[in-house]
JSON list of C-alpha atoms in Angstrom, two decimals:
[
{"chain": "A", "resi": 1, "resn": "MET", "atom": "CA", "xyz": [-2.83, 197.05, 195.26]},
{"chain": "A", "resi": 2, "resn": "PHE", "atom": "CA", "xyz": [-2.19, 193.31, 195.40]},
{"chain": "A", "resi": 3, "resn": "TRP", "atom": "CA", "xyz": [-1.08, 193.20, 191.77]},
{"chain": "A", "resi": 4, "resn": "SER", "atom": "CA", "xyz": [1.19, 196.22, 192.24]},
{"chain": "A", "resi": 5, "resn": "VAL", "atom": "CA", "xyz": [2.90, 194.59, 195.23]},
{"chain": "A", "resi": 6, "resn": "SER", "atom": "CA", "xyz": [3.20, 191.28, 193.34]},
{"chain": "A", "resi": 7, "resn": "LEU", "atom": "CA", "xyz": [4.72, 193.01, 190.33]},
{"chain": "A", "resi": 8, "resn": "ILE", "atom": "CA", "xyz": [7.25, 194.86, 192.49]},
{"chain": "A", "resi": 9, "resn": "LEU", "atom": "CA", "xyz": [8.15, 191.61, 194.25]},
{"chain": "A", "resi": 10, "resn": "LEU", "atom": "CA", "xyz": [8.61, 189.74, 190.97]},
{"chain": "A", "resi": 11, "resn": "LEU", "atom": "CA", "xyz": [10.75, 192.57, 189.60]},
{"chain": "A", "resi": 12, "resn": "ALA", "atom": "CA", "xyz": [12.91, 192.53, 192.74]},
{"chain": "A", "resi": 13, "resn": "ILE", "atom": "CA", "xyz": [13.37, 188.75, 192.45]},
{"chain": "A", "resi": 14, "resn": "ALA", "atom": "CA", "xyz": [14.26, 189.06, 188.76]},
{"chain": "A", "resi": 15, "resn": "ILE", "atom": "CA", "xyz": [16.86, 191.75, 189.51]},
{"chain": "A", "resi": 16, "resn": "TRP", "atom": "CA", "xyz": [18.30, 189.66, 192.34]},
{"chain": "A", "resi": 17, "resn": "LEU", "atom": "CA", "xyz": [18.63, 186.62, 190.08]},
{"chain": "A", "resi": 18, "resn": "TRP", "atom": "CA", "xyz": [20.19, 188.74, 187.31]},
{"chain": "A", "resi": 19, "resn": "VAL", "atom": "CA", "xyz": [22.74, 190.16, 189.76]},
{"chain": "A", "resi": 20, "resn": "SER", "atom": "CA", "xyz": [23.49, 186.64, 191.04]},
{"chain": "A", "resi": 21, "resn": "ALA", "atom": "CA", "xyz": [23.94, 185.35, 187.49]},
{"chain": "A", "resi": 22, "resn": "ARG", "atom": "CA", "xyz": [26.33, 188.18, 186.65]},
{"chain": "A", "resi": 23, "resn": "TYR", "atom": "CA", "xyz": [28.29, 187.60, 189.85]},
{"chain": "A", "resi": 24, "resn": "MET", "atom": "CA", "xyz": [28.67, 183.92, 188.98]},
{"chain": "A", "resi": 25, "resn": "VAL", "atom": "CA", "xyz": [30.54, 184.65, 185.75]},
{"chain": "A", "resi": 26, "resn": "ARG", "atom": "CA", "xyz": [32.63, 187.75, 186.50]},
{"chain": "A", "resi": 27, "resn": "ALA", "atom": "CA", "xyz": [36.38, 187.75, 187.09]},
{"chain": "A", "resi": 28, "resn": "SER", "atom": "CA", "xyz": [37.25, 189.54, 190.30]},
{"chain": "A", "resi": 29, "resn": "ASP", "atom": "CA", "xyz": [39.85, 192.22, 190.80]},
{"chain": "A", "resi": 30, "resn": "GLY", "atom": "CA", "xyz": [42.22, 192.13, 193.74]},
{"chain": "A", "resi": 31, "resn": "VAL", "atom": "CA", "xyz": [45.35, 193.60, 195.24]},
{"chain": "A", "resi": 32, "resn": "VAL", "atom": "CA", "xyz": [48.15, 193.51, 192.69]},
{"chain": "A", "resi": 33, "resn": "ILE", "atom": "CA", "xyz": [50.90, 191.26, 194.00]},
{"chain": "A", "resi": 34, "resn": "GLY", "atom": "CA", "xyz": [54.55, 192.16, 194.22]},
{"chain": "A", "resi": 35, "resn": "THR", "atom": "CA", "xyz": [57.41, 190.07, 192.90]},
{"chain": "A", "resi": 36, "resn": "ARG", "atom": "CA", "xyz": [57.10, 186.45, 193.97]},
{"chain": "A", "resi": 37, "resn": "PRO", "atom": "CA", "xyz": [59.48, 183.69, 192.85]},
{"chain": "A", "resi": 38, "resn": "GLY", "atom": "CA", "xyz": [57.23, 180.67, 193.38]},
{"chain": "A", "resi": 39, "resn": "GLU", "atom": "CA", "xyz": [55.11, 178.73, 190.93]},
{"chain": "A", "resi": 40, "resn": "ALA", "atom": "CA", "xyz": [51.98, 176.59, 191.40]},
{"chain": "A", "resi": 41, "resn": "LEU", "atom": "CA", "xyz": [49.92, 174.24, 189.26]},
{"chain": "A", "resi": 42, "resn": "LEU", "atom": "CA", "xyz": [46.21, 175.03, 189.47]},
{"chain": "A", "resi": 43, "resn": "LEU", "atom": "CA", "xyz": [43.63, 172.34, 188.61]},
{"chain": "A", "resi": 44, "resn": "VAL", "atom": "CA", "xyz": [40.18, 173.81, 188.08]},
{"chain": "A", "resi": 45, "resn": "ASP", "atom": "CA", "xyz": [36.86, 172.00, 188.65]},
{"chain": "A", "resi": 46, "resn": "LEU", "atom": "CA", "xyz": [37.91, 168.49, 187.62]},
{"chain": "A", "resi": 47, "resn": "GLN", "atom": "CA", "xyz": [34.96, 166.96, 189.47]},
{"chain": "A", "resi": 48, "resn": "ALA", "atom": "CA", "xyz": [33.10, 163.69, 189.20]},
{"chain": "A", "resi": 49, "resn": "ALA", "atom": "CA", "xyz": [29.68, 165.13, 188.34]},
{"chain": "A", "resi": 50, "resn": "CYS", "atom": "CA", "xyz": [31.04, 166.69, 185.14]},
{"chain": "A", "resi": 51, "resn": "TRP", "atom": "CA", "xyz": [33.62, 164.13, 184.08]},
{"chain": "A", "resi": 52, "resn": "ASP", "atom": "CA", "xyz": [31.52, 161.88, 181.84]},
{"chain": "A", "resi": 53, "resn": "ASP", "atom": "CA", "xyz": [30.24, 161.42, 178.29]},
{"chain": "A", "resi": 54, "resn": "VAL", "atom": "CA", "xyz": [27.39, 163.85, 178.87]},
{"chain": "A", "resi": 55, "resn": "HIS", "atom": "CA", "xyz": [29.82, 166.74, 179.29]},
{"chain": "A", "resi": 56, "resn": "TYR", "atom": "CA", "xyz": [33.01, 165.73, 177.40]},
{"chain": "A", "resi": 57, "resn": "ASP", "atom": "CA", "xyz": [33.73, 162.91, 174.99]},
{"chain": "A", "resi": 58, "resn": "ALA", "atom": "CA", "xyz": [36.17, 160.13, 175.79]},
{"chain": "A", "resi": 59, "resn": "HIS", "atom": "CA", "xyz": [38.89, 161.60, 173.54]},
{"chain": "A", "resi": 60, "resn": "MET", "atom": "CA", "xyz": [38.87, 164.96, 175.32]},
{"chain": "A", "resi": 61, "resn": "ARG", "atom": "CA", "xyz": [38.80, 163.37, 178.76]},
{"chain": "A", "resi": 62, "resn": "SER", "atom": "CA", "xyz": [41.73, 161.11, 177.86]},
{"chain": "A", "resi": 63, "resn": "GLN", "atom": "CA", "xyz": [43.72, 164.07, 176.50]},
{"chain": "A", "resi": 64, "resn": "VAL", "atom": "CA", "xyz": [43.14, 166.13, 179.64]},
{"chain": "A", "resi": 65, "resn": "GLU", "atom": "CA", "xyz": [43.89, 163.23, 181.98]},
{"chain": "A", "resi": 66, "resn": "LYS", "atom": "CA", "xyz": [47.22, 162.62, 180.25]},
{"chain": "A", "resi": 67, "resn": "ALA", "atom": "CA", "xyz": [48.10, 166.31, 180.30]},
{"chain": "A", "resi": 68, "resn": "VAL", "atom": "CA", "xyz": [47.23, 166.67, 183.98]},
{"chain": "A", "resi": 69, "resn": "ALA", "atom": "CA", "xyz": [49.27, 163.57, 184.86]},
{"chain": "A", "resi": 70, "resn": "ARG", "atom": "CA", "xyz": [52.23, 164.99, 182.92]},
{"chain": "A", "resi": 71, "resn": "GLU", "atom": "CA", "xyz": [52.03, 168.42, 184.55]},
{"chain": "A", "resi": 72, "resn": "VAL", "atom": "CA", "xyz": [51.55, 167.01, 188.06]},
{"chain": "A", "resi": 73, "resn": "THR", "atom": "CA", "xyz": [54.56, 164.70, 187.60]},
{"chain": "A", "resi": 74, "resn": "GLN", "atom": "CA", "xyz": [56.64, 167.67, 186.47]},
{"chain": "A", "resi": 75, "resn": "ALA", "atom": "CA", "xyz": [55.38, 169.77, 189.38]},
{"chain": "A", "resi": 76, "resn": "GLN", "atom": "CA", "xyz": [56.29, 167.07, 191.88]},
{"chain": "A", "resi": 77, "resn": "ARG", "atom": "CA", "xyz": [59.73, 166.72, 190.32]},
{"chain": "A", "resi": 78, "resn": "ASP", "atom": "CA", "xyz": [60.27, 170.48, 190.61]},
{"chain": "A", "resi": 79, "resn": "ASN", "atom": "CA", "xyz": [58.74, 170.75, 194.10]},
{"chain": "A", "resi": 80, "resn": "ILE", "atom": "CA", "xyz": [55.91, 172.92, 192.79]},
{"chain": "A", "resi": 81, "resn": "PRO", "atom": "CA", "xyz": [52.64, 172.81, 194.79]},
{"chain": "A", "resi": 82, "resn": "VAL", "atom": "CA", "xyz": [49.52, 171.44, 193.11]},
{"chain": "A", "resi": 83, "resn": "ILE", "atom": "CA", "xyz": [46.29, 173.22, 194.06]},
{"chain": "A", "resi": 84, "resn": "ALA", "atom": "CA", "xyz": [42.86, 171.86, 193.17]},
{"chain": "A", "resi": 85, "resn": "LEU", "atom": "CA", "xyz": [39.85, 174.16, 192.98]},
{"chain": "A", "resi": 86, "resn": "ARG", "atom": "CA", "xyz": [36.62, 172.29, 193.70]},
{"chain": "A", "resi": 87, "resn": "HIS", "atom": "CA", "xyz": [33.38, 174.03, 192.75]},
{"chain": "A", "resi": 88, "resn": "GLU", "atom": "CA", "xyz": [30.22, 174.15, 194.88]},
{"chain": "A", "resi": 89, "resn": "TRP", "atom": "CA", "xyz": [27.25, 176.41, 194.17]},
{"chain": "A", "resi": 90, "resn": "SER", "atom": "CA", "xyz": [26.45, 177.42, 197.76]},
{"chain": "A", "resi": 91, "resn": "GLY", "atom": "CA", "xyz": [24.71, 180.82, 197.92]},
{"chain": "A", "resi": 92, "resn": "LEU", "atom": "CA", "xyz": [20.93, 180.91, 197.58]},
{"chain": "A", "resi": 93, "resn": "GLY", "atom": "CA", "xyz": [20.98, 183.12, 194.49]},
{"chain": "A", "resi": 94, "resn": "THR", "atom": "CA", "xyz": [23.69, 181.18, 192.68]},
{"chain": "A", "resi": 95, "resn": "ARG", "atom": "CA", "xyz": [22.03, 177.85, 193.54]},
{"chain": "A", "resi": 96, "resn": "LEU", "atom": "CA", "xyz": [18.73, 179.05, 192.07]},
{"chain": "A", "resi": 97, "resn": "VAL", "atom": "CA", "xyz": [20.44, 180.31, 188.92]},
{"chain": "A", "resi": 98, "resn": "ALA", "atom": "CA", "xyz": [22.37, 177.03, 188.64]},
{"chain": "A", "resi": 99, "resn": "HIS", "atom": "CA", "xyz": [19.09, 175.11, 188.77]},
{"chain": "A", "resi": 100, "resn": "LEU", "atom": "CA", "xyz": [17.48, 177.40, 186.19]},
{"chain": "A", "resi": 101, "resn": "GLN", "atom": "CA", "xyz": [20.46, 176.95, 183.85]},
{"chain": "A", "resi": 102, "resn": "ASN", "atom": "CA", "xyz": [20.67, 173.16, 184.37]},
{"chain": "A", "resi": 103, "resn": "GLN", "atom": "CA", "xyz": [24.02, 173.52, 186.19]},
{"chain": "A", "resi": 104, "resn": "ALA", "atom": "CA", "xyz": [22.89, 171.96, 189.46]},
{"chain": "A", "resi": 105, "resn": "GLY", "atom": "CA", "xyz": [25.34, 169.03, 189.36]},
{"chain": "A", "resi": 106, "resn": "LEU", "atom": "CA", "xyz": [27.85, 170.89, 191.54]},
{"chain": "A", "resi": 107, "resn": "VAL", "atom": "CA", "xyz": [25.47, 172.26, 194.16]},
{"chain": "A", "resi": 108, "resn": "LYS", "atom": "CA", "xyz": [26.90, 172.04, 197.69]},
{"chain": "A", "resi": 109, "resn": "GLY", "atom": "CA", "xyz": [25.95, 168.83, 199.44]},
{"chain": "A", "resi": 110, "resn": "LYS", "atom": "CA", "xyz": [25.20, 166.84, 196.28]},
{"chain": "A", "resi": 111, "resn": "PRO", "atom": "CA", "xyz": [27.23, 163.79, 195.27]},
{"chain": "A", "resi": 112, "resn": "GLY", "atom": "CA", "xyz": [29.70, 164.40, 192.49]},
{"chain": "A", "resi": 113, "resn": "THR", "atom": "CA", "xyz": [31.35, 167.52, 193.87]},
{"chain": "A", "resi": 114, "resn": "GLU", "atom": "CA", "xyz": [34.43, 165.48, 194.77]},
{"chain": "A", "resi": 115, "resn": "LEU", "atom": "CA", "xyz": [37.31, 165.32, 192.30]},
{"chain": "A", "resi": 116, "resn": "ALA", "atom": "CA", "xyz": [36.88, 162.74, 189.54]},
{"chain": "A", "resi": 117, "resn": "ALA", "atom": "CA", "xyz": [38.79, 159.49, 190.04]},
{"chain": "A", "resi": 118, "resn": "PRO", "atom": "CA", "xyz": [41.74, 160.30, 187.71]},
{"chain": "A", "resi": 119, "resn": "PHE", "atom": "CA", "xyz": [42.50, 163.44, 189.74]},
{"chain": "A", "resi": 120, "resn": "ALA", "atom": "CA", "xyz": [41.48, 162.37, 193.26]},
{"chain": "A", "resi": 121, "resn": "ASP", "atom": "CA", "xyz": [44.92, 162.12, 194.87]},
{"chain": "A", "resi": 122, "resn": "LEU", "atom": "CA", "xyz": [46.94, 164.65, 192.92]},
{"chain": "A", "resi": 123, "resn": "ALA", "atom": "CA", "xyz": [46.54, 167.89, 194.86]},
{"chain": "A", "resi": 124, "resn": "ASP", "atom": "CA", "xyz": [48.65, 169.17, 197.74]},
{"chain": "A", "resi": 125, "resn": "HIS", "atom": "CA", "xyz": [45.99, 171.76, 198.59]},
{"chain": "A", "resi": 126, "resn": "MET", "atom": "CA", "xyz": [42.22, 171.88, 198.03]},
{"chain": "A", "resi": 127, "resn": "ILE", "atom": "CA", "xyz": [40.10, 175.02, 197.88]},
{"chain": "A", "resi": 128, "resn": "VAL", "atom": "CA", "xyz": [36.33, 175.20, 197.47]},
{"chain": "A", "resi": 129, "resn": "LYS", "atom": "CA", "xyz": [35.10, 177.96, 195.19]},
{"chain": "A", "resi": 130, "resn": "ARG", "atom": "CA", "xyz": [31.56, 179.33, 194.86]},
{"chain": "A", "resi": 131, "resn": "VAL", "atom": "CA", "xyz": [31.51, 180.93, 191.41]},
{"chain": "A", "resi": 132, "resn": "GLU", "atom": "CA", "xyz": [33.46, 180.52, 188.17]},
{"chain": "A", "resi": 133, "resn": "ASP", "atom": "CA", "xyz": [36.33, 182.70, 189.45]},
{"chain": "A", "resi": 134, "resn": "GLY", "atom": "CA", "xyz": [38.52, 180.68, 191.83]},
{"chain": "A", "resi": 135, "resn": "PHE", "atom": "CA", "xyz": [39.81, 183.85, 193.54]},
{"chain": "A", "resi": 136, "resn": "GLU", "atom": "CA", "xyz": [36.37, 185.11, 194.61]},
{"chain": "A", "resi": 137, "resn": "THR", "atom": "CA", "xyz": [36.43, 183.92, 198.25]},
{"chain": "A", "resi": 138, "resn": "GLY", "atom": "CA", "xyz": [39.93, 185.24, 198.98]},
{"chain": "A", "resi": 139, "resn": "GLU", "atom": "CA", "xyz": [41.12, 181.80, 200.12]},
{"chain": "A", "resi": 140, "resn": "LEU", "atom": "CA", "xyz": [43.23, 181.23, 197.01]},
{"chain": "A", "resi": 141, "resn": "ASP", "atom": "CA", "xyz": [44.82, 184.69, 197.39]},
{"chain": "A", "resi": 142, "resn": "ALA", "atom": "CA", "xyz": [45.81, 183.81, 200.96]},
{"chain": "A", "resi": 143, "resn": "LEU", "atom": "CA", "xyz": [47.26, 180.42, 200.05]},
{"chain": "A", "resi": 144, "resn": "LEU", "atom": "CA", "xyz": [49.30, 181.78, 197.16]},
{"chain": "A", "resi": 145, "resn": "GLN", "atom": "CA", "xyz": [50.69, 184.50, 199.43]},
{"chain": "A", "resi": 146, "resn": "VAL", "atom": "CA", "xyz": [51.80, 181.91, 201.99]},
{"chain": "A", "resi": 147, "resn": "LEU", "atom": "CA", "xyz": [53.38, 179.81, 199.23]},
{"chain": "A", "resi": 148, "resn": "ASP", "atom": "CA", "xyz": [55.02, 182.94, 197.73]},
{"chain": "A", "resi": 149, "resn": "VAL", "atom": "CA", "xyz": [53.59, 182.10, 194.30]},
{"chain": "A", "resi": 150, "resn": "GLY", "atom": "CA", "xyz": [53.76, 184.59, 191.45]},
{"chain": "A", "resi": 151, "resn": "HIS", "atom": "CA", "xyz": [53.35, 182.24, 188.48]},
{"chain": "A", "resi": 152, "resn": "LEU", "atom": "CA", "xyz": [50.31, 180.02, 187.90]},
{"chain": "A", "resi": 153, "resn": "ARG", "atom": "CA", "xyz": [50.04, 177.14, 185.45]},
{"chain": "A", "resi": 154, "resn": "ILE", "atom": "CA", "xyz": [46.32, 176.63, 184.94]},
{"chain": "A", "resi": 155, "resn": "MET", "atom": "CA", "xyz": [44.38, 173.68, 183.54]},
{"chain": "A", "resi": 156, "resn": "GLY", "atom": "CA", "xyz": [41.01, 172.01, 184.13]},
{"chain": "A", "resi": 157, "resn": "ARG", "atom": "CA", "xyz": [37.43, 172.63, 183.03]},
{"chain": "A", "resi": 158, "resn": "ASP", "atom": "CA", "xyz": [35.69, 174.47, 181.43]},
{"chain": "A", "resi": 159, "resn": "GLY", "atom": "CA", "xyz": [37.94, 176.48, 179.15]},
{"chain": "A", "resi": 160, "resn": "ALA", "atom": "CA", "xyz": [35.27, 179.04, 178.28]},
{"chain": "A", "resi": 161, "resn": "HIS", "atom": "CA", "xyz": [34.05, 179.42, 181.85]},
{"chain": "A", "resi": 162, "resn": "ALA", "atom": "CA", "xyz": [35.81, 178.58, 185.16]},
{"chain": "A", "resi": 163, "resn": "VAL", "atom": "CA", "xyz": [39.30, 178.26, 183.66]},
{"chain": "A", "resi": 164, "resn": "ALA", "atom": "CA", "xyz": [38.81, 181.53, 181.77]},
{"chain": "A", "resi": 165, "resn": "ARG", "atom": "CA", "xyz": [37.47, 183.47, 184.77]},
{"chain": "A", "resi": 166, "resn": "THR", "atom": "CA", "xyz": [40.17, 182.17, 187.12]},
{"chain": "A", "resi": 167, "resn": "ALA", "atom": "CA", "xyz": [42.93, 182.96, 184.64]},
{"chain": "A", "resi": 168, "resn": "GLN", "atom": "CA", "xyz": [41.53, 186.45, 184.10]},
{"chain": "A", "resi": 169, "resn": "ALA", "atom": "CA", "xyz": [41.31, 187.07, 187.84]},
{"chain": "A", "resi": 170, "resn": "ALA", "atom": "CA", "xyz": [44.94, 185.96, 188.18]},
{"chain": "A", "resi": 171, "resn": "LEU", "atom": "CA", "xyz": [46.02, 188.40, 185.47]},
{"chain": "A", "resi": 172, "resn": "ASN", "atom": "CA", "xyz": [44.02, 191.15, 187.18]},
{"chain": "A", "resi": 173, "resn": "ARG", "atom": "CA", "xyz": [46.15, 190.58, 190.28]},
{"chain": "A", "resi": 174, "resn": "GLY", "atom": "CA", "xyz": [49.46, 190.62, 188.43]},
{"chain": "A", "resi": 175, "resn": "TYR", "atom": "CA", "xyz": [50.24, 186.90, 188.34]},
{"chain": "A", "resi": 176, "resn": "ASP", "atom": "CA", "xyz": [52.20, 185.42, 185.47]},
{"chain": "A", "resi": 177, "resn": "VAL", "atom": "CA", "xyz": [49.78, 182.97, 183.88]},
{"chain": "A", "resi": 178, "resn": "THR", "atom": "CA", "xyz": [50.45, 179.94, 181.71]},
{"chain": "A", "resi": 179, "resn": "LEU", "atom": "CA", "xyz": [47.38, 178.23, 180.29]},
{"chain": "A", "resi": 180, "resn": "VAL", "atom": "CA", "xyz": [48.13, 174.58, 179.52]},
{"chain": "A", "resi": 181, "resn": "ALA", "atom": "CA", "xyz": [45.79, 174.20, 176.54]},
{"chain": "A", "resi": 182, "resn": "ASP", "atom": "CA", "xyz": [45.89, 170.41, 176.11]},
{"chain": "A", "resi": 183, "resn": "GLY", "atom": "CA", "xyz": [44.93, 170.12, 179.78]},
{"chain": "A", "resi": 184, "resn": "VAL", "atom": "CA", "xyz": [41.77, 172.20, 179.37]},
{"chain": "A", "resi": 185, "resn": "ALA", "atom": "CA", "xyz": [38.42, 170.51, 178.72]},
{"chain": "A", "resi": 186, "resn": "THR", "atom": "CA", "xyz": [35.84, 172.63, 176.97]},
{"chain": "A", "resi": 187, "resn": "ALA", "atom": "CA", "xyz": [32.43, 172.07, 175.48]},
{"chain": "A", "resi": 188, "resn": "GLN", "atom": "CA", "xyz": [32.91, 175.18, 173.29]},
{"chain": "A", "resi": 189, "resn": "PRO", "atom": "CA", "xyz": [36.23, 174.87, 171.42]},
{"chain": "A", "resi": 190, "resn": "LEU", "atom": "CA", "xyz": [35.76, 177.98, 169.28]},
{"chain": "A", "resi": 191, "resn": "ARG", "atom": "CA", "xyz": [34.84, 180.11, 172.28]},
{"chain": "A", "resi": 192, "resn": "PHE", "atom": "CA", "xyz": [37.82, 178.72, 174.20]},
{"chain": "A", "resi": 193, "resn": "GLN", "atom": "CA", "xyz": [40.09, 179.74, 171.33]},
{"chain": "A", "resi": 194, "resn": "ASP", "atom": "CA", "xyz": [38.72, 183.29, 171.61]},
{"chain": "A", "resi": 195, "resn": "VAL", "atom": "CA", "xyz": [39.31, 183.17, 175.37]},
{"chain": "A", "resi": 196, "resn": "ALA", "atom": "CA", "xyz": [42.88, 181.93, 174.89]},
{"chain": "A", "resi": 197, "resn": "ASP", "atom": "CA", "xyz": [43.57, 184.72, 172.38]},
{"chain": "A", "resi": 198, "resn": "ALA", "atom": "CA", "xyz": [42.16, 187.34, 174.77]},
{"chain": "A", "resi": 199, "resn": "LEU", "atom": "CA", "xyz": [44.26, 186.04, 177.67]},
{"chain": "A", "resi": 200, "resn": "ARG", "atom": "CA", "xyz": [47.35, 185.92, 175.45]},
{"chain": "A", "resi": 201, "resn": "SER", "atom": "CA", "xyz": [46.77, 189.56, 174.50]},
{"chain": "A", "resi": 202, "resn": "GLN", "atom": "CA", "xyz": [46.97, 190.42, 178.22]},
{"chain": "A", "resi": 203, "resn": "GLY", "atom": "CA", "xyz": [50.29, 188.64, 178.69]},
{"chain": "A", "resi": 204, "resn": "ALA", "atom": "CA", "xyz": [49.31, 185.07, 179.42]},
{"chain": "A", "resi": 205, "resn": "VAL", "atom": "CA", "xyz": [51.28, 182.24, 177.83]},
{"chain": "A", "resi": 206, "resn": "VAL", "atom": "CA", "xyz": [49.18, 179.60, 176.10]},
{"chain": "A", "resi": 207, "resn": "ARG", "atom": "CA", "xyz": [50.96, 176.34, 175.38]},
{"chain": "A", "resi": 208, "resn": "ARG", "atom": "CA", "xyz": [50.32, 172.67, 174.64]},
{"chain": "A", "resi": 209, "resn": "GLY", "atom": "CA", "xyz": [52.49, 169.95, 176.12]}
]
């Protein structure tokens, strides 16, 4: 009896962790937006805990920093809002999965979840997200509605993960999406290229500079 109960409990925990892991990496659907004239620049997960040699080499960091500075300057010149998404694993299931996958650097309450120094003062708005998809909480949807935004320029990290999921979620909602490729840091360049091709096939614009 004891072993049967233990096995059922372990199976339930395994299923719960599997569901949490899947939830972490899915792109959400949402209400399809109507015509909106506004544009916003979206900076994804450019946080201190991940902005170092362990995650990205100096060349890639320099390239992204220059691209972000260029796009923010252009956005300010054109009176376009800059929105920073800041990641925190906060739910119990996602925090456990993050620890198991050695992704615990951005767990809520830990140092390093703040924006990295090159990006610290660039955003007009800051939103905390809980999974790879920046739309998951609904807070980004609400802000973009208030700002009357229908076009998103997206850059940040990581190109094969949070940037990809957020861009996909935006497309699912009917946003026009421009992926600024030289402003995207990725540890998996080939996978990011596949992601960029898939997003392009759904109508996204992928550009450099």
